[in-house]
mmCIF file with all atom_site columns, C-alpha atoms in Angstrom:
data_model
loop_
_atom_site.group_PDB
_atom_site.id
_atom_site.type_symbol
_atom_site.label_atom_id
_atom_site.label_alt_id
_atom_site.label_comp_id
_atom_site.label_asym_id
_atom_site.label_entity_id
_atom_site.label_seq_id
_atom_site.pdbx_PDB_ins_code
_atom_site.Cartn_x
_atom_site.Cartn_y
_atom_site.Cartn_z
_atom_site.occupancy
_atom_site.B_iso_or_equiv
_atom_site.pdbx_formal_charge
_atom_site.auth_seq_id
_atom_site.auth_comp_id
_atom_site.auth_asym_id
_atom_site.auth_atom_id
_atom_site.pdbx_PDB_model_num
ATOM 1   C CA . UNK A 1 1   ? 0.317  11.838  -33.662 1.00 69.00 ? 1   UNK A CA 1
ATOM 2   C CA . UNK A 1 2   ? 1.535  8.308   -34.472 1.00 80.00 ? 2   UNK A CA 1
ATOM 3   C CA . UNK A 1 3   ? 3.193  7.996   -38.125 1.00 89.00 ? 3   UNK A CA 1
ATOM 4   C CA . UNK A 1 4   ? 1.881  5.500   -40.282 1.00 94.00 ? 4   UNK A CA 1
ATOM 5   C CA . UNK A 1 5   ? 4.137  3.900   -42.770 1.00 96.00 ? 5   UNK A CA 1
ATOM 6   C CA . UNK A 1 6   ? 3.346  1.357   -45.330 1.00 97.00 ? 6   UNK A CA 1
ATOM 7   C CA . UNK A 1 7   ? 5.197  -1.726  -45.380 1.00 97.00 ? 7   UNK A CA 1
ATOM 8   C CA . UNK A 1 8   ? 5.371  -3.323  -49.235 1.00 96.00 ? 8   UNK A CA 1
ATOM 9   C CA . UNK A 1 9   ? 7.333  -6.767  -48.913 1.00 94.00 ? 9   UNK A CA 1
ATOM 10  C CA . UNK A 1 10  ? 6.440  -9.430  -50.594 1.00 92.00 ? 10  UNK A CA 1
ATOM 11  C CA . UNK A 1 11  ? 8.525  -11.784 -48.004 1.00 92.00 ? 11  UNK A CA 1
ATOM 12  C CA . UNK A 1 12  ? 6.107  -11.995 -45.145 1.00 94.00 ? 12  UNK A CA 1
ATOM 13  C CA . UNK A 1 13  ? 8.014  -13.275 -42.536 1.00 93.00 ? 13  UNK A CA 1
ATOM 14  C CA . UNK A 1 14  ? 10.638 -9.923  -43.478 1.00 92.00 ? 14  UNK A CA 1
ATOM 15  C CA . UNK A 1 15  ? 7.350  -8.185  -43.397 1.00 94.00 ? 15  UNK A CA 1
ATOM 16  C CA . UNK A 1 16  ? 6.528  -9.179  -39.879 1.00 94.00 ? 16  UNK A CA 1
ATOM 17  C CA . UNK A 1 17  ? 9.999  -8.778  -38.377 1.00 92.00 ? 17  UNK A CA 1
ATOM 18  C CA . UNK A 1 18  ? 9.993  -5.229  -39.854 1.00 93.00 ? 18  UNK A CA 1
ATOM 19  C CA . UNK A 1 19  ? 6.195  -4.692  -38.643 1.00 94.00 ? 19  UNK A CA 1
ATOM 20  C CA . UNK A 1 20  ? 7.273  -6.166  -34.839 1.00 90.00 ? 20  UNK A CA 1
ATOM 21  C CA . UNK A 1 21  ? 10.065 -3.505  -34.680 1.00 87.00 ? 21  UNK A CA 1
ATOM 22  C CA . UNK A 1 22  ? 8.329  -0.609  -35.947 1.00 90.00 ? 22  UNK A CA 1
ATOM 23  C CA . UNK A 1 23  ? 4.915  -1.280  -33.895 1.00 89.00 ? 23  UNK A CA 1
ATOM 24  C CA . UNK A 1 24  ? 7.704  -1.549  -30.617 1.00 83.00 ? 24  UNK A CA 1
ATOM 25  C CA . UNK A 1 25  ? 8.763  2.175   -31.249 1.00 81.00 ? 25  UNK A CA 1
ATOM 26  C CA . UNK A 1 26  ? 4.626  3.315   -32.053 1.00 81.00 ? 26  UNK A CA 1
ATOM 27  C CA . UNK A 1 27  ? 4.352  3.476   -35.544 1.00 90.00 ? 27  UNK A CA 1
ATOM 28  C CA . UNK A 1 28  ? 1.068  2.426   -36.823 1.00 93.00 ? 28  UNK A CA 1
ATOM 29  C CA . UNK A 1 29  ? 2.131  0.381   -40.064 1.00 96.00 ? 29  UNK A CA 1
ATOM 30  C CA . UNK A 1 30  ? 0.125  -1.510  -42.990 1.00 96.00 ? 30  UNK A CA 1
ATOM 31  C CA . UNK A 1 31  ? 1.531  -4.877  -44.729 1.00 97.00 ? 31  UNK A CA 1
ATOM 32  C CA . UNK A 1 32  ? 1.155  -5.500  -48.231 1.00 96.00 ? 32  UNK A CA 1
ATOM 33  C CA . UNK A 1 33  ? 2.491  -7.882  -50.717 1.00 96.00 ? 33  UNK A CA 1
ATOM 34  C CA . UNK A 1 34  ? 2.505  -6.810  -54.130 1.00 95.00 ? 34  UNK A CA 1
ATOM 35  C CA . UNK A 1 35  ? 2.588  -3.809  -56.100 1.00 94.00 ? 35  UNK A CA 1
ATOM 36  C CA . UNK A 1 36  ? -0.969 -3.309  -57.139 1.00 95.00 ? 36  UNK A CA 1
ATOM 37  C CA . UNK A 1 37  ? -1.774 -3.983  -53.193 1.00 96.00 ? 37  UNK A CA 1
ATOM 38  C CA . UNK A 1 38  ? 0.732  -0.823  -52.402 1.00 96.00 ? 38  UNK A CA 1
ATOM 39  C CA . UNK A 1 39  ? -0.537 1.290   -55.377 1.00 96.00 ? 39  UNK A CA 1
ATOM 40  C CA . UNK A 1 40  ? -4.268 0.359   -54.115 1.00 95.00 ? 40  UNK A CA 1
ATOM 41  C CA . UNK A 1 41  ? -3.458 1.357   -50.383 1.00 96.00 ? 41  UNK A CA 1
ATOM 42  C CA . UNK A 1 42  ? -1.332 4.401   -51.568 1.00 95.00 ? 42  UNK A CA 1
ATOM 43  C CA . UNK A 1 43  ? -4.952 5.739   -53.227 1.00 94.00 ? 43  UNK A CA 1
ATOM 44  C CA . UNK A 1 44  ? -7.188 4.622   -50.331 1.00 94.00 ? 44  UNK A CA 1
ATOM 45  C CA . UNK A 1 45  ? -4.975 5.796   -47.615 1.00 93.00 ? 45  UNK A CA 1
ATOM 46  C CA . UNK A 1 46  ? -2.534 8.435   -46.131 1.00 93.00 ? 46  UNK A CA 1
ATOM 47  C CA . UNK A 1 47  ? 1.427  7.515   -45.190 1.00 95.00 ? 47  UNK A CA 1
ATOM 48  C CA . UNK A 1 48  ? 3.741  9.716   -43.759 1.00 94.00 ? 48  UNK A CA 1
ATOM 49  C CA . UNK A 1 49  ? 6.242  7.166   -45.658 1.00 96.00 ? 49  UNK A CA 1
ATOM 50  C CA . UNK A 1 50  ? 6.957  3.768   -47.383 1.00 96.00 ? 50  UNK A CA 1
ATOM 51  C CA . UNK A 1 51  ? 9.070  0.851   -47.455 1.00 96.00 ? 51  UNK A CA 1
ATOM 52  C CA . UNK A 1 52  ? 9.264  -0.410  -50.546 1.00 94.00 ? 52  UNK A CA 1
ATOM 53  C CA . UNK A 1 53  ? 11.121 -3.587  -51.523 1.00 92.00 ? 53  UNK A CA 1
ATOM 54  C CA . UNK A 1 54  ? 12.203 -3.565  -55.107 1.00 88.00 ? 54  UNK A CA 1
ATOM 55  C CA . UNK A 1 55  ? 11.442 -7.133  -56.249 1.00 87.00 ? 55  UNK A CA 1
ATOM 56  C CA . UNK A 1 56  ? 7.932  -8.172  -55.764 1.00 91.00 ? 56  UNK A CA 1
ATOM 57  C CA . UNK A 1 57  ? 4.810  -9.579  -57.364 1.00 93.00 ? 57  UNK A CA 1
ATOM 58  C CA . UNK A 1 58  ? 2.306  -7.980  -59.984 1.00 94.00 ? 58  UNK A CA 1
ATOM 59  C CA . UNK A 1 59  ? 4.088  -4.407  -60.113 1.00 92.00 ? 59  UNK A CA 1
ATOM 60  C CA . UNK A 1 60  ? 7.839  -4.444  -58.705 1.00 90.00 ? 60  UNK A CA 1
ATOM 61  C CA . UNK A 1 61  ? 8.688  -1.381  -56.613 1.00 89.00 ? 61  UNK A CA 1
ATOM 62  C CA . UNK A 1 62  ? 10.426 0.421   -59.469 1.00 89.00 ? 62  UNK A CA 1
ATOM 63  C CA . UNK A 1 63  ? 7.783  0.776   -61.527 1.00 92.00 ? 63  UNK A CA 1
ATOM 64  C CA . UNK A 1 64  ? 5.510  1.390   -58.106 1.00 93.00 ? 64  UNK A CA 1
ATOM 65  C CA . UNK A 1 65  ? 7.799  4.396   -57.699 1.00 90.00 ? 65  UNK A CA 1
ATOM 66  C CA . UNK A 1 66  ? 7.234  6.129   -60.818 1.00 89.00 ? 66  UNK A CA 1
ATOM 67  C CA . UNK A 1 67  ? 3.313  5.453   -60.307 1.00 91.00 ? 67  UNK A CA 1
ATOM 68  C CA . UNK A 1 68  ? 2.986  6.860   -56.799 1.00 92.00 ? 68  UNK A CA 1
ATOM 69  C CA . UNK A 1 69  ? 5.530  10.021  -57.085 1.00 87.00 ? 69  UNK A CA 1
ATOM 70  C CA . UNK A 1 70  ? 2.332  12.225  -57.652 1.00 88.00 ? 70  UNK A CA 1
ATOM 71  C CA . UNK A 1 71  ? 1.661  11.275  -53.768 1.00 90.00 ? 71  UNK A CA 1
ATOM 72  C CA . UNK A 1 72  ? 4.642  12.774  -52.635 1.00 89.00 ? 72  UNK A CA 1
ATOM 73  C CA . UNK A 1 73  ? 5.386  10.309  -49.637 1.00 92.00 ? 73  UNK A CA 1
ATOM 74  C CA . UNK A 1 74  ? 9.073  9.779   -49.018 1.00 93.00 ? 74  UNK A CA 1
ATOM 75  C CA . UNK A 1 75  ? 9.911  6.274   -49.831 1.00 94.00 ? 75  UNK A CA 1
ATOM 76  C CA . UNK A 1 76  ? 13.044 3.849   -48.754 1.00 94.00 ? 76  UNK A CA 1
ATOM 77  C CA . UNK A 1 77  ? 13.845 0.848   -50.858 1.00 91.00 ? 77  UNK A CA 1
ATOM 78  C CA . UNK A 1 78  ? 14.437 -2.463  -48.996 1.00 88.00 ? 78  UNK A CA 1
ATOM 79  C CA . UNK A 1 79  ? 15.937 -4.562  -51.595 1.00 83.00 ? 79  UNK A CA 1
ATOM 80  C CA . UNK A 1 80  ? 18.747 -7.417  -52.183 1.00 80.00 ? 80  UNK A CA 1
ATOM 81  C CA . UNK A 1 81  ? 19.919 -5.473  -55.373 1.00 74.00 ? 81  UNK A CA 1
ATOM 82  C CA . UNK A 1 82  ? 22.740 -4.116  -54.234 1.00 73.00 ? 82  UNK A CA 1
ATOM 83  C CA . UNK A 1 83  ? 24.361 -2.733  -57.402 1.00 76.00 ? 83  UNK A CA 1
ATOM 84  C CA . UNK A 1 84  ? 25.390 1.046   -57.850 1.00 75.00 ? 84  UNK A CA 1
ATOM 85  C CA . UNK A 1 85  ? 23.428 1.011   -60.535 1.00 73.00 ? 85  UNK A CA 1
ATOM 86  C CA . UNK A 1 86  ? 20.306 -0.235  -58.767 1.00 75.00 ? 86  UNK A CA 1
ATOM 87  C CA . UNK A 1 87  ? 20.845 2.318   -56.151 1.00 74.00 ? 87  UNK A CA 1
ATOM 88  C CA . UNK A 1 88  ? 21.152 5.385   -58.415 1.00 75.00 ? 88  UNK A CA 1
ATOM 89  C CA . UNK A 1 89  ? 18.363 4.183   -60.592 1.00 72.00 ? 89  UNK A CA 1
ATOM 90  C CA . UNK A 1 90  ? 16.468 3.641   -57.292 1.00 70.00 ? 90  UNK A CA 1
ATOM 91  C CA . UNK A 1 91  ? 17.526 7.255   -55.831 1.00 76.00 ? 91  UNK A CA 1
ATOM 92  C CA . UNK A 1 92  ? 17.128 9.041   -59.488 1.00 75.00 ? 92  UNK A CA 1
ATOM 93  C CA . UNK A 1 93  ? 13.223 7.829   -59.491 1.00 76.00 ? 93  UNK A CA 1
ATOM 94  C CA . UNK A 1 94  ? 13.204 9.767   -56.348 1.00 78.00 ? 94  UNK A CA 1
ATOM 95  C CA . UNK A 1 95  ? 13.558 7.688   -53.682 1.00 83.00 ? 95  UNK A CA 1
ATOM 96  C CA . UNK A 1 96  ? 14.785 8.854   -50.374 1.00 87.00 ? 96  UNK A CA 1
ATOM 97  C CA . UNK A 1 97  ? 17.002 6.524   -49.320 1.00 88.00 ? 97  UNK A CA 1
ATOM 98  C CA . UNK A 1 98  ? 18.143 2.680   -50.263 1.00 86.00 ? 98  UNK A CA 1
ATOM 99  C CA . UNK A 1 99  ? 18.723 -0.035  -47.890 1.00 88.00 ? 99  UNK A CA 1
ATOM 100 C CA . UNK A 1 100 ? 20.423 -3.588  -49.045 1.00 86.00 ? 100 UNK A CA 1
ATOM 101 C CA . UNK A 1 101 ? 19.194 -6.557  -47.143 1.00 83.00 ? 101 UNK A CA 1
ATOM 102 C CA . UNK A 1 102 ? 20.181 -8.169  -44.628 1.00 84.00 ? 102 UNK A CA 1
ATOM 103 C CA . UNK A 1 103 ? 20.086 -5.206  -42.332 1.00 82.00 ? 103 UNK A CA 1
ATOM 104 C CA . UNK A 1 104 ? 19.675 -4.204  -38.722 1.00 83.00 ? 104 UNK A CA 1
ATOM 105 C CA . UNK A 1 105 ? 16.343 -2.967  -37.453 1.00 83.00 ? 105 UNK A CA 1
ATOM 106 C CA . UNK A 1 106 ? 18.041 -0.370  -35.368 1.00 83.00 ? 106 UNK A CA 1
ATOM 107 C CA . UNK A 1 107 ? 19.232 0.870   -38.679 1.00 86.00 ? 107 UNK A CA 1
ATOM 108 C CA . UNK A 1 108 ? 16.607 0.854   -40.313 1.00 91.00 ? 108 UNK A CA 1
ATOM 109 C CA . UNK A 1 109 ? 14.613 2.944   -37.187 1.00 89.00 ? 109 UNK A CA 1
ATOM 110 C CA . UNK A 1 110 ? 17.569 5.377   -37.552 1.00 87.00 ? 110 UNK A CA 1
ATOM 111 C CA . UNK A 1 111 ? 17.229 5.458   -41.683 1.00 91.00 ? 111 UNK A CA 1
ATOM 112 C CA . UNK A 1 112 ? 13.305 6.454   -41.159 1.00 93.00 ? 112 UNK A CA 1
ATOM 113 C CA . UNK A 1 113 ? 13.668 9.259   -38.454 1.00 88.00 ? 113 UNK A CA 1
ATOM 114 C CA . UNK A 1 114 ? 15.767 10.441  -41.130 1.00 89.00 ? 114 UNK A CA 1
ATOM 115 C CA . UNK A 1 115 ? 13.856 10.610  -43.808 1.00 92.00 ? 115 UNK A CA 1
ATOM 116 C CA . UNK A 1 116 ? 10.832 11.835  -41.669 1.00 90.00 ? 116 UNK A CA 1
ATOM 117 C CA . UNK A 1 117 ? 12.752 14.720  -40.311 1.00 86.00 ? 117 UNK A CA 1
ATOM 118 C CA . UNK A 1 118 ? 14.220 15.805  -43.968 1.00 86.00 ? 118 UNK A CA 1
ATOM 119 C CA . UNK A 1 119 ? 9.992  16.200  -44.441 1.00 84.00 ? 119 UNK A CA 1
ATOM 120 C CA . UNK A 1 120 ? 9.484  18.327  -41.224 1.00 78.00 ? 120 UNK A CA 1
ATOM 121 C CA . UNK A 1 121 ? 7.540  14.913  -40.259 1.00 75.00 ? 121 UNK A CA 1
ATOM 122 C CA . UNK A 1 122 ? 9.349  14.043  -37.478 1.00 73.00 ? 122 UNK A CA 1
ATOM 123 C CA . UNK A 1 123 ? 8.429  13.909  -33.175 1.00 74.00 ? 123 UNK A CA 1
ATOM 124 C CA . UNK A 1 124 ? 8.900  16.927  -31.610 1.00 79.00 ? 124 UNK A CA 1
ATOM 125 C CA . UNK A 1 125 ? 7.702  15.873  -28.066 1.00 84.00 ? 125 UNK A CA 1
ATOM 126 C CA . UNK A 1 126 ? 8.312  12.115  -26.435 1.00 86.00 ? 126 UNK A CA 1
ATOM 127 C CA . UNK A 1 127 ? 5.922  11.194  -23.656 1.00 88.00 ? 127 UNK A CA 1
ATOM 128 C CA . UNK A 1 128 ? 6.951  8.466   -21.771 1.00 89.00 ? 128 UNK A CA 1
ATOM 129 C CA . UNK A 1 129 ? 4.489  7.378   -18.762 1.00 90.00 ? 129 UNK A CA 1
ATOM 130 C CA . UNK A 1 130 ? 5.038  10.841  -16.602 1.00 92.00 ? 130 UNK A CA 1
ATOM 131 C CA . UNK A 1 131 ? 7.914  12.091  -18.469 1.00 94.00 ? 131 UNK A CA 1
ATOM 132 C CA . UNK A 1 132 ? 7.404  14.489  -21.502 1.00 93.00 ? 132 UNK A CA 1
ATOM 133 C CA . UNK A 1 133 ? 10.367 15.553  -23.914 1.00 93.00 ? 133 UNK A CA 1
ATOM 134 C CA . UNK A 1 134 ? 10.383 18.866  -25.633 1.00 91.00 ? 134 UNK A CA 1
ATOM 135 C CA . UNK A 1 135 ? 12.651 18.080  -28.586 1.00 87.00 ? 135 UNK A CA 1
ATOM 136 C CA . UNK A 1 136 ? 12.867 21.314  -29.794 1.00 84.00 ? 136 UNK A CA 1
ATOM 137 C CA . UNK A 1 137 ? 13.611 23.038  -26.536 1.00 89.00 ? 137 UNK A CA 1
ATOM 138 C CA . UNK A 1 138 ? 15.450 19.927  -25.273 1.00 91.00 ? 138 UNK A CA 1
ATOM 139 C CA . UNK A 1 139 ? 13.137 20.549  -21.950 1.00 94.00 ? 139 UNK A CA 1
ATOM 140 C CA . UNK A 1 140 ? 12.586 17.288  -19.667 1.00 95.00 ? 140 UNK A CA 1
ATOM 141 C CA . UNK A 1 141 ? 9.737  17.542  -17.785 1.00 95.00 ? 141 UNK A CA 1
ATOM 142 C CA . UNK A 1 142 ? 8.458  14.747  -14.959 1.00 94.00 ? 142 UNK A CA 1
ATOM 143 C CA . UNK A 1 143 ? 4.963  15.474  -13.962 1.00 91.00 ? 143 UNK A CA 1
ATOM 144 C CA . UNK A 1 144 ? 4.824  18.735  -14.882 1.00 89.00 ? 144 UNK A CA 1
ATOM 145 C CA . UNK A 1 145 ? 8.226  19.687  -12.995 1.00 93.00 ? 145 UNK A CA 1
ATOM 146 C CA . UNK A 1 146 ? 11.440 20.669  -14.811 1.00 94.00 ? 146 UNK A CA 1
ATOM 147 C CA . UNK A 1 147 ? 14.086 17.785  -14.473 1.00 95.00 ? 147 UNK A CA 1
ATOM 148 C CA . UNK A 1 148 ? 17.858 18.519  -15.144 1.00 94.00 ? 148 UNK A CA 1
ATOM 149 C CA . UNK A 1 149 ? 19.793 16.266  -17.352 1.00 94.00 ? 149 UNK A CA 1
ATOM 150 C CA . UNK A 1 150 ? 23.571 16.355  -18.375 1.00 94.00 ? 150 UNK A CA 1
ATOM 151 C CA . UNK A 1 151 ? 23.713 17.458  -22.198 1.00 92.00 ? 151 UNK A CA 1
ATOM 152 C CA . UNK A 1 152 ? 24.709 13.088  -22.385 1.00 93.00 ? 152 UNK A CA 1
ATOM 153 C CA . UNK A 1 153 ? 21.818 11.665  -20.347 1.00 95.00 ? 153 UNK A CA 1
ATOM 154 C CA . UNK A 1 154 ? 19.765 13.815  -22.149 1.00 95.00 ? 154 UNK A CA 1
ATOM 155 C CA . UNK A 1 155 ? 20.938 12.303  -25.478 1.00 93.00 ? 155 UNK A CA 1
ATOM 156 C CA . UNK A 1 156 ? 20.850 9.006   -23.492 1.00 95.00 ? 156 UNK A CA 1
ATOM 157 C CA . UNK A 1 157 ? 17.246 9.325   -22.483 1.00 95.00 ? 157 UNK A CA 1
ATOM 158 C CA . UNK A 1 158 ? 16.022 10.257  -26.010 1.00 93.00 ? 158 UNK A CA 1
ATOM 159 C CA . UNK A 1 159 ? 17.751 7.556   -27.714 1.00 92.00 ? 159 UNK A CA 1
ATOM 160 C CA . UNK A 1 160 ? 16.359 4.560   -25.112 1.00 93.00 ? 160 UNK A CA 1
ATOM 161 C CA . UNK A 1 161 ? 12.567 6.336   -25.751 1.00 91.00 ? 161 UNK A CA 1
ATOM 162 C CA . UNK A 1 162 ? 12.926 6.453   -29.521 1.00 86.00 ? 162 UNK A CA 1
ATOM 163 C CA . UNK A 1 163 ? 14.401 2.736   -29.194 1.00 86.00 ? 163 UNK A CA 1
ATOM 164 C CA . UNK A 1 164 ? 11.834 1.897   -26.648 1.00 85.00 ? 164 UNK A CA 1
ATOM 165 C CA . UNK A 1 165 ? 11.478 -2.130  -25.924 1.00 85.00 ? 165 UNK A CA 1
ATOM 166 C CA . UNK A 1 166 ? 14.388 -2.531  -28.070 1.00 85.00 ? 166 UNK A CA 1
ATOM 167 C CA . UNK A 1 167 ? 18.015 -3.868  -26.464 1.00 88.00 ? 167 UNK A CA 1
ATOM 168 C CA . UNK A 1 168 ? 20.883 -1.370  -27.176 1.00 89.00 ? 168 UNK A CA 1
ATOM 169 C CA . UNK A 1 169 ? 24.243 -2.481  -26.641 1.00 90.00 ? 169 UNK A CA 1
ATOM 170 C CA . UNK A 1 170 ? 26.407 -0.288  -25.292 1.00 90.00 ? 170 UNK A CA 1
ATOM 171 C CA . UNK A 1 171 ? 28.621 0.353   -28.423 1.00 88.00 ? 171 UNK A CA 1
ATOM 172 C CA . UNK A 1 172 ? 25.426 1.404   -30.181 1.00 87.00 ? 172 UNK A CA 1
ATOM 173 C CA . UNK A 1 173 ? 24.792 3.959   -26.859 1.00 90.00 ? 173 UNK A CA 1
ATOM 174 C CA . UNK A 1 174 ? 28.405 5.212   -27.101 1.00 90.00 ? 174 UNK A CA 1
ATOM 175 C CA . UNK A 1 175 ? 27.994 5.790   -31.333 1.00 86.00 ? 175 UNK A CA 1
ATOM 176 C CA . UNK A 1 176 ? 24.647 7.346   -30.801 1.00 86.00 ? 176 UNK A CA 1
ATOM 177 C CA . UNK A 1 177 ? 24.971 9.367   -28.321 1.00 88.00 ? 177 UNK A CA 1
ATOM 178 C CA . UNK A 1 178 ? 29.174 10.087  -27.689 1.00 87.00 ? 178 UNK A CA 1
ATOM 179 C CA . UNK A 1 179 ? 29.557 9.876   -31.443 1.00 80.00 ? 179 UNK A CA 1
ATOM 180 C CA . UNK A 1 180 ? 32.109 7.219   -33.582 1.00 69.00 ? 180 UNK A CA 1
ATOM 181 C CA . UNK A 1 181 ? 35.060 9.064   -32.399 1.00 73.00 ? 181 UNK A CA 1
ATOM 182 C CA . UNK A 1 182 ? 34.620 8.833   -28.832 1.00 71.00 ? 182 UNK A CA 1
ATOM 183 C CA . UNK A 1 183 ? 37.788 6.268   -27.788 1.00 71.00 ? 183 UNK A CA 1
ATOM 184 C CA . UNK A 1 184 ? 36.836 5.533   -24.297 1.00 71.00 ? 184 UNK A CA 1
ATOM 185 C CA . UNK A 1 185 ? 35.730 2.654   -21.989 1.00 76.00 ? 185 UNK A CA 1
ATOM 186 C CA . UNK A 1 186 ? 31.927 1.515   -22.287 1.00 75.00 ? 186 UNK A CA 1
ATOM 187 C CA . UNK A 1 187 ? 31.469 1.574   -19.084 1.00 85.00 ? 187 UNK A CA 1
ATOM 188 C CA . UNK A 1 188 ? 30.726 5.346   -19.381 1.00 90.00 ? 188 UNK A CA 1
ATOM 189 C CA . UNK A 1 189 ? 27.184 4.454   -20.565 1.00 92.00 ? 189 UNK A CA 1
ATOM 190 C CA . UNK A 1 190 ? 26.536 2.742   -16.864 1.00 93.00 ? 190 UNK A CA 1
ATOM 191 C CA . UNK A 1 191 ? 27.652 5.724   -15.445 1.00 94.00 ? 191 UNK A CA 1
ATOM 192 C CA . UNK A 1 192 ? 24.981 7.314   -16.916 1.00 95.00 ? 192 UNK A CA 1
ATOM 193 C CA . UNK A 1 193 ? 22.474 4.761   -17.161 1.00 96.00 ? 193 UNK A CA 1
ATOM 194 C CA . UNK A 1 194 ? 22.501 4.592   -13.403 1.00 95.00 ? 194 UNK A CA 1
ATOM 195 C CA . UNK A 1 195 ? 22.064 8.931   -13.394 1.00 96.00 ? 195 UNK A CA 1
ATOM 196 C CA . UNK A 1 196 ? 19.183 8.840   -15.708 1.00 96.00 ? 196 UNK A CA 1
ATOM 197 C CA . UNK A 1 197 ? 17.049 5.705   -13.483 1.00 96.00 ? 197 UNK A CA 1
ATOM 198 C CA . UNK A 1 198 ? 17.712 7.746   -10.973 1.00 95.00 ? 198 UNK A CA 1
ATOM 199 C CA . UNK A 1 199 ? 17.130 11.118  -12.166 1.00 95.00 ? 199 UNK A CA 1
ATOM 200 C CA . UNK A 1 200 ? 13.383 10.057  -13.874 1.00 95.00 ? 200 UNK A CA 1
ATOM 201 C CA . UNK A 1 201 ? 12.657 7.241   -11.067 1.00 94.00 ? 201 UNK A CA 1
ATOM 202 C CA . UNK A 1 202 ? 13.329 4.952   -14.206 1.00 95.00 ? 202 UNK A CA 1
ATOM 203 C CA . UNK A 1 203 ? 15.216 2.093   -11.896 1.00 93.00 ? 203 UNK A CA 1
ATOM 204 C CA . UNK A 1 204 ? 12.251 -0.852  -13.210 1.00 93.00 ? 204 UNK A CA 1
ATOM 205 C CA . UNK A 1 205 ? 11.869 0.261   -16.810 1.00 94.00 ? 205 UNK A CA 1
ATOM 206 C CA . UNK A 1 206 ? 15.163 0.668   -17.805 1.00 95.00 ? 206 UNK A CA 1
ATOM 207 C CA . UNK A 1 207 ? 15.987 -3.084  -18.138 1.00 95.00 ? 207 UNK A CA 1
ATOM 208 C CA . UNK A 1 208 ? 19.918 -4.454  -17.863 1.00 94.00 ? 208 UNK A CA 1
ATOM 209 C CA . UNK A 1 209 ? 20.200 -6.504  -20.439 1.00 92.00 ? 209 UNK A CA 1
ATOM 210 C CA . UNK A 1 210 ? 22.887 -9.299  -19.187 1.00 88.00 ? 210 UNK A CA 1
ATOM 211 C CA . UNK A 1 211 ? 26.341 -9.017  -21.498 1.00 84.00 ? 211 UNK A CA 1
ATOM 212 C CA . UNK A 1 212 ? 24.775 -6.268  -23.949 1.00 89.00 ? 212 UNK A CA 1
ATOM 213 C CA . UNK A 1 213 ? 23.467 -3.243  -22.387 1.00 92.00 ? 213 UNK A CA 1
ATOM 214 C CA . UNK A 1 214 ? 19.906 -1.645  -22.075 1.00 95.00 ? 214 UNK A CA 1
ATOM 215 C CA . UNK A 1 215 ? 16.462 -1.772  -22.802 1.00 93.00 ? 215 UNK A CA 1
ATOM 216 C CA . UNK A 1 216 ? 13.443 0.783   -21.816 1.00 93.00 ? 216 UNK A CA 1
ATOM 217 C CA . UNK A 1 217 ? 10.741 -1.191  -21.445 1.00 90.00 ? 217 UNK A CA 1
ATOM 218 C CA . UNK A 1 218 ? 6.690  -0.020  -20.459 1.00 82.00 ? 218 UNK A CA 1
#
């Protein structure tokens, strides 16, 4: 089932950047402006989690927090206050993470799979045209028929799905998948890239994207 997450920024072209990027990946997401807009939607409707931006209209997202806590939905502040003491006061009220603008959107995907997997709310099977994912048993499946991957182009395939119709460079392949330590050359990740289009017949969605690296596009 898609997650929905409510989107409270009071910037609207922010808004719509962060709305673009999360509707690329399939969440289902809801723009608002102002405080009494998110406390309104928080009543009338059910988020698996919230982006709240700290300074806007009506009811800023401080004092939203302490009125929607009751709901229980895990919340991530979006905000230019980038103070320690904004942050703790932010996390004390019981937010679950803090983000200071500007940031990137791949971040920010990364920051929310967090959060929804610390509530149990996270995917647990990717479905990609004829290719199903079985997180938990880390089982690739093409039309119904087992499909081996390398422990790496397994990691490789997940991340391009959960970034889907986003461009990854290749650093961000090599920290995401070979981890911040890994020391050797990039062009490990077309190594790979060429395995998995291969492997899952994935030679016209999985775009080269000239000078940075990849995209997996529909």
């Amino acid at each position: 089932m898609q997650k929905k997450i409510l989107i409270v920024e009071d910037d609207i072209h922010i808004s719509k950047i962060i709305k673009m990027n999360l509707n690329l990946v399939n969440y289902v997401t809801t723009e608002v402006y102002d405080g009494l807009a998110a406390l309104e939607a928080v009543k009338q409707e059910k988020f698996d989690l919230i982006l709240l931006d700290v300074m806007i209209p009506l009811l800023d997202g401080f004092a939203l927090m302490e009125k929607i806590q009751p709901y229980r939905i895990p919340v991530i502040f979006l905000t230019a206050k980038n103070s320690v003491y904004d942050k703790v006061g932010g996390l004390n009220l019981g937010a679950d993470d803090y983000m200071v603008k500007p940031f990137e959107g791949i971040e920010l995907l990364a920051r929310i799979e967090t959060v929804l997997r610390r509530y149990g709310k996270e995917e647990h099977m990717i479905k990609f045209r004829n290719i199903q994912i079985d997180l938990d048993k880390r089982e690739v499946t093409q039309q119904g028929e087992p499909v081996e991957l390398t422990p790496k182009e397994y990691e490789l395939i997940v991340v391009l799905l959960k970034n889907k119709n986003i461009a990854l460079s290749r650093e961000q392949f090599i920290d995401k998948v070979w981890g911040g330590d890994y020391y050797g050359e990039t062009r490990t990740v077309d190594m790979h890239i060429k395995s998995v289009r291969k492997k899952l017949q994935l030679q016209d969605h999985i775009k080269t994207i000239y000078k940075i690296g990849y995209r997996l596009e529909d």
